Amino acid sequence: QVQLVESGGGLVQPGGSLRLACAASGSIFSIGDMGWSRQAPGKQREFVAGITSGGSTNYADSVKGRFIISRDNANNTVSLQMNSLKPEDTAVYYCNANIRRRSFLRSVDYWGQGTQVTVSS
């Protein structure tokens, strides 16, 4: 009924840029916080960036100054602009959103399927 669809992953060289996008669809009443996390092989998932419904943002120390998170409330989307990419940024990136469904009183966290980002020369 509610799903998140990610796009924009791929292969880039160190120092390059990539833009990820995630669109929420379904029976949605409202969307609260949205964000991005990532998981590299052999490592646990880590927070990357988040943005509130009011537009306040926060980032992991490892990506500050390089990544920018934004949202388009009219289209229920969240984006992640990644610049100056490093090999250590290689991971599967997941978007998430706290969504209140139509006819429901509570909000629930939803997750996308993930998109692969590989930074290599």
mmCIF file with all atom_site columns, C-alpha atoms in Angstrom:
data_model
loop_
_atom_site.group_PDB
_atom_site.id
_atom_site.type_symbol
_atom_site.label_atom_id
_atom_site.label_alt_id
_atom_site.label_comp_id
_atom_site.label_asym_id
_atom_site.label_entity_id
_atom_site.label_seq_id
_atom_site.pdbx_PDB_ins_code
_atom_site.Cartn_x
_atom_site.Cartn_y
_atom_site.Cartn_z
_atom_site.occupancy
_atom_site.B_iso_or_equiv
_atom_site.pdbx_formal_charge
_atom_site.auth_seq_id
_atom_site.auth_comp_id
_atom_site.auth_asym_id
_atom_site.auth_atom_id
_atom_site.pdbx_PDB_model_num
ATOM 1   C CA . GLN A 1 1   ? 0.000  0.000  0.000   1.00 0.00 ? 1   GLN A CA 1
ATOM 2   C CA . VAL A 1 2   ? 2.926  2.316  0.769   1.00 0.00 ? 2   VAL A CA 1
ATOM 3   C CA . GLN A 1 3   ? 6.337  1.936  -0.820  1.00 0.00 ? 3   GLN A CA 1
ATOM 4   C CA . LEU A 1 4   ? 9.581  3.802  -1.411  1.00 0.00 ? 4   LEU A CA 1
ATOM 5   C CA . VAL A 1 5   ? 11.304 3.554  -4.787  1.00 0.00 ? 5   VAL A CA 1
ATOM 6   C CA . GLU A 1 6   ? 14.959 4.547  -5.108  1.00 0.00 ? 6   GLU A CA 1
ATOM 7   C CA . SER A 1 7   ? 16.909 5.535  -8.205  1.00 0.00 ? 7   SER A CA 1
ATOM 8   C CA . GLY A 1 8   ? 20.240 7.040  -9.227  1.00 0.00 ? 8   GLY A CA 1
ATOM 9   C CA . GLY A 1 9   ? 22.771 4.484  -8.014  1.00 0.00 ? 9   GLY A CA 1
ATOM 10  C CA . GLY A 1 10  ? 25.708 3.440  -10.140 1.00 0.00 ? 10  GLY A CA 1
ATOM 11  C CA . LEU A 1 11  ? 29.459 3.373  -10.663 1.00 0.00 ? 11  LEU A CA 1
ATOM 12  C CA . VAL A 1 12  ? 31.532 6.556  -10.384 1.00 0.00 ? 12  VAL A CA 1
ATOM 13  C CA . GLN A 1 13  ? 35.208 7.421  -10.095 1.00 0.00 ? 13  GLN A CA 1
ATOM 14  C CA . PRO A 1 14  ? 36.700 8.924  -6.927  1.00 0.00 ? 14  PRO A CA 1
ATOM 15  C CA . GLY A 1 15  ? 35.994 12.652 -6.826  1.00 0.00 ? 15  GLY A CA 1
ATOM 16  C CA . GLY A 1 16  ? 32.875 12.265 -8.930  1.00 0.00 ? 16  GLY A CA 1
ATOM 17  C CA . SER A 1 17  ? 29.256 13.051 -8.117  1.00 0.00 ? 17  SER A CA 1
ATOM 18  C CA . LEU A 1 18  ? 26.021 11.121 -8.009  1.00 0.00 ? 18  LEU A CA 1
ATOM 19  C CA . ARG A 1 19  ? 22.445 12.036 -7.146  1.00 0.00 ? 19  ARG A CA 1
ATOM 20  C CA . LEU A 1 20  ? 20.065 9.587  -5.500  1.00 0.00 ? 20  LEU A CA 1
ATOM 21  C CA . ALA A 1 21  ? 16.296 10.009 -5.391  1.00 0.00 ? 21  ALA A CA 1
ATOM 22  C CA . CYS A 1 22  ? 13.546 8.241  -3.491  1.00 0.00 ? 22  CYS A CA 1
ATOM 23  C CA . ALA A 1 23  ? 9.817  8.622  -4.085  1.00 0.00 ? 23  ALA A CA 1
ATOM 24  C CA . ALA A 1 24  ? 7.102  7.560  -1.675  1.00 0.00 ? 24  ALA A CA 1
ATOM 25  C CA . SER A 1 25  ? 3.776  6.417  -3.076  1.00 0.00 ? 25  SER A CA 1
ATOM 26  C CA . GLY A 1 26  ? 0.543  4.823  -1.944  1.00 0.00 ? 26  GLY A CA 1
ATOM 27  C CA . SER A 1 27  ? -2.174 5.730  0.526   1.00 0.00 ? 27  SER A CA 1
ATOM 28  C CA . ILE A 1 28  ? -0.326 8.545  2.297   1.00 0.00 ? 28  ILE A CA 1
ATOM 29  C CA . PHE A 1 29  ? -1.798 11.097 4.668   1.00 0.00 ? 29  PHE A CA 1
ATOM 30  C CA . SER A 1 30  ? 1.443  12.826 5.629   1.00 0.00 ? 30  SER A CA 1
ATOM 31  C CA . ILE A 1 31  ? 5.201  12.289 5.758   1.00 0.00 ? 31  ILE A CA 1
ATOM 32  C CA . GLY A 1 32  ? 7.426  13.275 8.652   1.00 0.00 ? 32  GLY A CA 1
ATOM 33  C CA . ASP A 1 33  ? 11.189 12.766 8.788   1.00 0.00 ? 33  ASP A CA 1
ATOM 34  C CA . MET A 1 34  ? 12.983 11.301 5.769   1.00 0.00 ? 34  MET A CA 1
ATOM 35  C CA . GLY A 1 35  ? 16.547 10.128 5.431   1.00 0.00 ? 35  GLY A CA 1
ATOM 36  C CA . TRP A 1 36  ? 19.292 7.961  3.994   1.00 0.00 ? 36  TRP A CA 1
ATOM 37  C CA . SER A 1 37  ? 21.383 5.169  5.482   1.00 0.00 ? 37  SER A CA 1
ATOM 38  C CA . ARG A 1 38  ? 24.015 2.900  3.945   1.00 0.00 ? 38  ARG A CA 1
ATOM 39  C CA . GLN A 1 39  ? 25.584 -0.492 4.459   1.00 0.00 ? 39  GLN A CA 1
ATOM 40  C CA . ALA A 1 40  ? 28.932 -1.643 3.099   1.00 0.00 ? 40  ALA A CA 1
ATOM 41  C CA . PRO A 1 41  ? 29.883 -5.338 2.796   1.00 0.00 ? 41  PRO A CA 1
ATOM 42  C CA . GLY A 1 42  ? 30.889 -6.742 6.176   1.00 0.00 ? 42  GLY A CA 1
ATOM 43  C CA . LYS A 1 43  ? 29.776 -3.621 8.031   1.00 0.00 ? 43  LYS A CA 1
ATOM 44  C CA . GLN A 1 44  ? 26.667 -2.625 9.921   1.00 0.00 ? 44  GLN A CA 1
ATOM 45  C CA . ARG A 1 45  ? 24.191 -0.133 8.554   1.00 0.00 ? 45  ARG A CA 1
ATOM 46  C CA . GLU A 1 46  ? 24.956 3.500  9.367   1.00 0.00 ? 46  GLU A CA 1
ATOM 47  C CA . PHE A 1 47  ? 23.049 6.750  9.265   1.00 0.00 ? 47  PHE A CA 1
ATOM 48  C CA . VAL A 1 48  ? 24.040 9.119  6.450   1.00 0.00 ? 48  VAL A CA 1
ATOM 49  C CA . ALA A 1 49  ? 21.641 12.067 6.379   1.00 0.00 ? 49  ALA A CA 1
ATOM 50  C CA . GLY A 1 50  ? 18.205 13.095 7.560   1.00 0.00 ? 50  GLY A CA 1
ATOM 51  C CA . ILE A 1 51  ? 15.699 15.874 6.959   1.00 0.00 ? 51  ILE A CA 1
ATOM 52  C CA . THR A 1 52  ? 12.603 16.801 8.956   1.00 0.00 ? 52  THR A CA 1
ATOM 53  C CA . SER A 1 53  ? 9.237  17.821 7.576   1.00 0.00 ? 53  SER A CA 1
ATOM 54  C CA . GLY A 1 54  ? 10.243 21.427 8.269   1.00 0.00 ? 54  GLY A CA 1
ATOM 55  C CA . GLY A 1 55  ? 13.471 21.158 6.298   1.00 0.00 ? 55  GLY A CA 1
ATOM 56  C CA . SER A 1 56  ? 16.019 20.840 9.120   1.00 0.00 ? 56  SER A CA 1
ATOM 57  C CA . THR A 1 57  ? 18.948 18.616 8.142   1.00 0.00 ? 57  THR A CA 1
ATOM 58  C CA . ASN A 1 58  ? 21.694 16.654 9.826   1.00 0.00 ? 58  ASN A CA 1
ATOM 59  C CA . TYR A 1 59  ? 24.569 14.549 8.503   1.00 0.00 ? 59  TYR A CA 1
ATOM 60  C CA . ALA A 1 60  ? 27.002 11.896 9.594   1.00 0.00 ? 60  ALA A CA 1
ATOM 61  C CA . ASP A 1 61  ? 30.465 13.348 10.210  1.00 0.00 ? 61  ASP A CA 1
ATOM 62  C CA . SER A 1 62  ? 31.896 11.255 7.384   1.00 0.00 ? 62  SER A CA 1
ATOM 63  C CA . VAL A 1 63  ? 29.784 13.031 4.734   1.00 0.00 ? 63  VAL A CA 1
ATOM 64  C CA . LYS A 1 64  ? 29.494 16.579 6.071   1.00 0.00 ? 64  LYS A CA 1
ATOM 65  C CA . GLY A 1 65  ? 30.480 19.141 3.456   1.00 0.00 ? 65  GLY A CA 1
ATOM 66  C CA . ARG A 1 66  ? 30.158 16.614 0.632   1.00 0.00 ? 66  ARG A CA 1
ATOM 67  C CA . PHE A 1 67  ? 26.548 15.373 0.677   1.00 0.00 ? 67  PHE A CA 1
ATOM 68  C CA . ILE A 1 68  ? 23.339 17.413 0.577   1.00 0.00 ? 68  ILE A CA 1
ATOM 69  C CA . ILE A 1 69  ? 19.904 16.065 1.447   1.00 0.00 ? 69  ILE A CA 1
ATOM 70  C CA . SER A 1 70  ? 16.722 17.738 0.214   1.00 0.00 ? 70  SER A CA 1
ATOM 71  C CA . ARG A 1 71  ? 13.030 16.981 -0.153  1.00 0.00 ? 71  ARG A CA 1
ATOM 72  C CA . ASP A 1 72  ? 10.154 17.860 -2.446  1.00 0.00 ? 72  ASP A CA 1
ATOM 73  C CA . ASN A 1 73  ? 6.957  17.654 -0.434  1.00 0.00 ? 73  ASN A CA 1
ATOM 74  C CA . ALA A 1 74  ? 4.728  18.152 -3.481  1.00 0.00 ? 74  ALA A CA 1
ATOM 75  C CA . ASN A 1 75  ? 6.102  14.942 -4.999  1.00 0.00 ? 75  ASN A CA 1
ATOM 76  C CA . ASN A 1 76  ? 6.808  13.021 -1.763  1.00 0.00 ? 76  ASN A CA 1
ATOM 77  C CA . THR A 1 77  ? 10.470 12.644 -2.645  1.00 0.00 ? 77  THR A CA 1
ATOM 78  C CA . VAL A 1 78  ? 13.805 12.897 -0.866  1.00 0.00 ? 78  VAL A CA 1
ATOM 79  C CA . SER A 1 79  ? 17.132 13.285 -2.664  1.00 0.00 ? 79  SER A CA 1
ATOM 80  C CA . LEU A 1 80  ? 20.796 12.916 -1.778  1.00 0.00 ? 80  LEU A CA 1
ATOM 81  C CA . GLN A 1 81  ? 23.359 14.847 -3.787  1.00 0.00 ? 81  GLN A CA 1
ATOM 82  C CA . MET A 1 82  ? 26.747 13.184 -3.295  1.00 0.00 ? 82  MET A CA 1
ATOM 83  C CA . ASN A 1 83  ? 29.878 15.114 -4.251  1.00 0.00 ? 83  ASN A CA 1
ATOM 84  C CA . SER A 1 84  ? 33.610 14.432 -3.935  1.00 0.00 ? 84  SER A CA 1
ATOM 85  C CA . LEU A 1 85  ? 32.897 10.733 -3.633  1.00 0.00 ? 85  LEU A CA 1
ATOM 86  C CA . LYS A 1 86  ? 35.461 8.457  -2.012  1.00 0.00 ? 86  LYS A CA 1
ATOM 87  C CA . PRO A 1 87  ? 35.982 4.684  -2.250  1.00 0.00 ? 87  PRO A CA 1
ATOM 88  C CA . GLU A 1 88  ? 34.795 4.377  1.351   1.00 0.00 ? 88  GLU A CA 1
ATOM 89  C CA . ASP A 1 89  ? 31.398 5.721  0.245   1.00 0.00 ? 89  ASP A CA 1
ATOM 90  C CA . THR A 1 90  ? 30.817 2.442  -1.596  1.00 0.00 ? 90  THR A CA 1
ATOM 91  C CA . ALA A 1 91  ? 27.720 0.817  -0.126  1.00 0.00 ? 91  ALA A CA 1
ATOM 92  C CA . VAL A 1 92  ? 24.081 0.008  -0.636  1.00 0.00 ? 92  VAL A CA 1
ATOM 93  C CA . TYR A 1 93  ? 22.097 3.155  0.103   1.00 0.00 ? 93  TYR A CA 1
ATOM 94  C CA . TYR A 1 94  ? 18.627 2.932  1.627   1.00 0.00 ? 94  TYR A CA 1
ATOM 95  C CA . CYS A 1 95  ? 16.054 5.686  1.966   1.00 0.00 ? 95  CYS A CA 1
ATOM 96  C CA . ASN A 1 96  ? 13.509 5.761  4.747   1.00 0.00 ? 96  ASN A CA 1
ATOM 97  C CA . ALA A 1 97  ? 10.491 7.840  5.667   1.00 0.00 ? 97  ALA A CA 1
ATOM 98  C CA . ASN A 1 98  ? 8.149  8.134  8.612   1.00 0.00 ? 98  ASN A CA 1
ATOM 99  C CA . ILE A 1 99  ? 4.693  7.972  7.050   1.00 0.00 ? 99  ILE A CA 1
ATOM 100 C CA . ARG A 1 100 ? 1.173  8.293  8.375   1.00 0.00 ? 100 ARG A CA 1
ATOM 101 C CA . ARG A 1 101 ? -1.148 6.337  6.133   1.00 0.00 ? 101 ARG A CA 1
ATOM 102 C CA . ARG A 1 102 ? -4.598 7.493  5.193   1.00 0.00 ? 102 ARG A CA 1
ATOM 103 C CA . SER A 1 103 ? -7.157 6.272  7.786   1.00 0.00 ? 103 SER A CA 1
ATOM 104 C CA . PHE A 1 104 ? -4.401 5.508  10.324  1.00 0.00 ? 104 PHE A CA 1
ATOM 105 C CA . LEU A 1 105 ? -3.651 7.469  13.505  1.00 0.00 ? 105 LEU A CA 1
ATOM 106 C CA . ARG A 1 106 ? -0.004 6.459  13.928  1.00 0.00 ? 106 ARG A CA 1
ATOM 107 C CA . SER A 1 107 ? 3.072  6.893  11.749  1.00 0.00 ? 107 SER A CA 1
ATOM 108 C CA . VAL A 1 108 ? 5.353  4.037  10.709  1.00 0.00 ? 108 VAL A CA 1
ATOM 109 C CA . ASP A 1 109 ? 8.900  3.909  9.328   1.00 0.00 ? 109 ASP A CA 1
ATOM 110 C CA . TYR A 1 110 ? 9.169  2.594  5.757   1.00 0.00 ? 110 TYR A CA 1
ATOM 111 C CA . TRP A 1 111 ? 12.319 1.544  3.914   1.00 0.00 ? 111 TRP A CA 1
ATOM 112 C CA . GLY A 1 112 ? 13.296 1.269  0.270   1.00 0.00 ? 112 GLY A CA 1
ATOM 113 C CA . GLN A 1 113 ? 14.953 -1.770 -1.285  1.00 0.00 ? 113 GLN A CA 1
ATOM 114 C CA . GLY A 1 114 ? 18.312 -0.040 -1.603  1.00 0.00 ? 114 GLY A CA 1
ATOM 115 C CA . THR A 1 115 ? 20.488 1.066  -4.505  1.00 0.00 ? 115 THR A CA 1
ATOM 116 C CA . GLN A 1 116 ? 24.153 0.207  -5.066  1.00 0.00 ? 116 GLN A CA 1
ATOM 117 C CA . VAL A 1 117 ? 26.725 2.998  -5.151  1.00 0.00 ? 117 VAL A CA 1
ATOM 118 C CA . THR A 1 118 ? 30.243 1.994  -6.155  1.00 0.00 ? 118 THR A CA 1
ATOM 119 C CA . VAL A 1 119 ? 33.155 4.440  -6.097  1.00 0.00 ? 119 VAL A CA 1
ATOM 120 C CA . SER A 1 120 ? 36.189 3.014  -7.855  1.00 0.00 ? 120 SER A CA 1
ATOM 121 C CA . SER A 1 121 ? 38.815 3.903  -10.423 1.00 0.00 ? 121 SER A CA 1
#
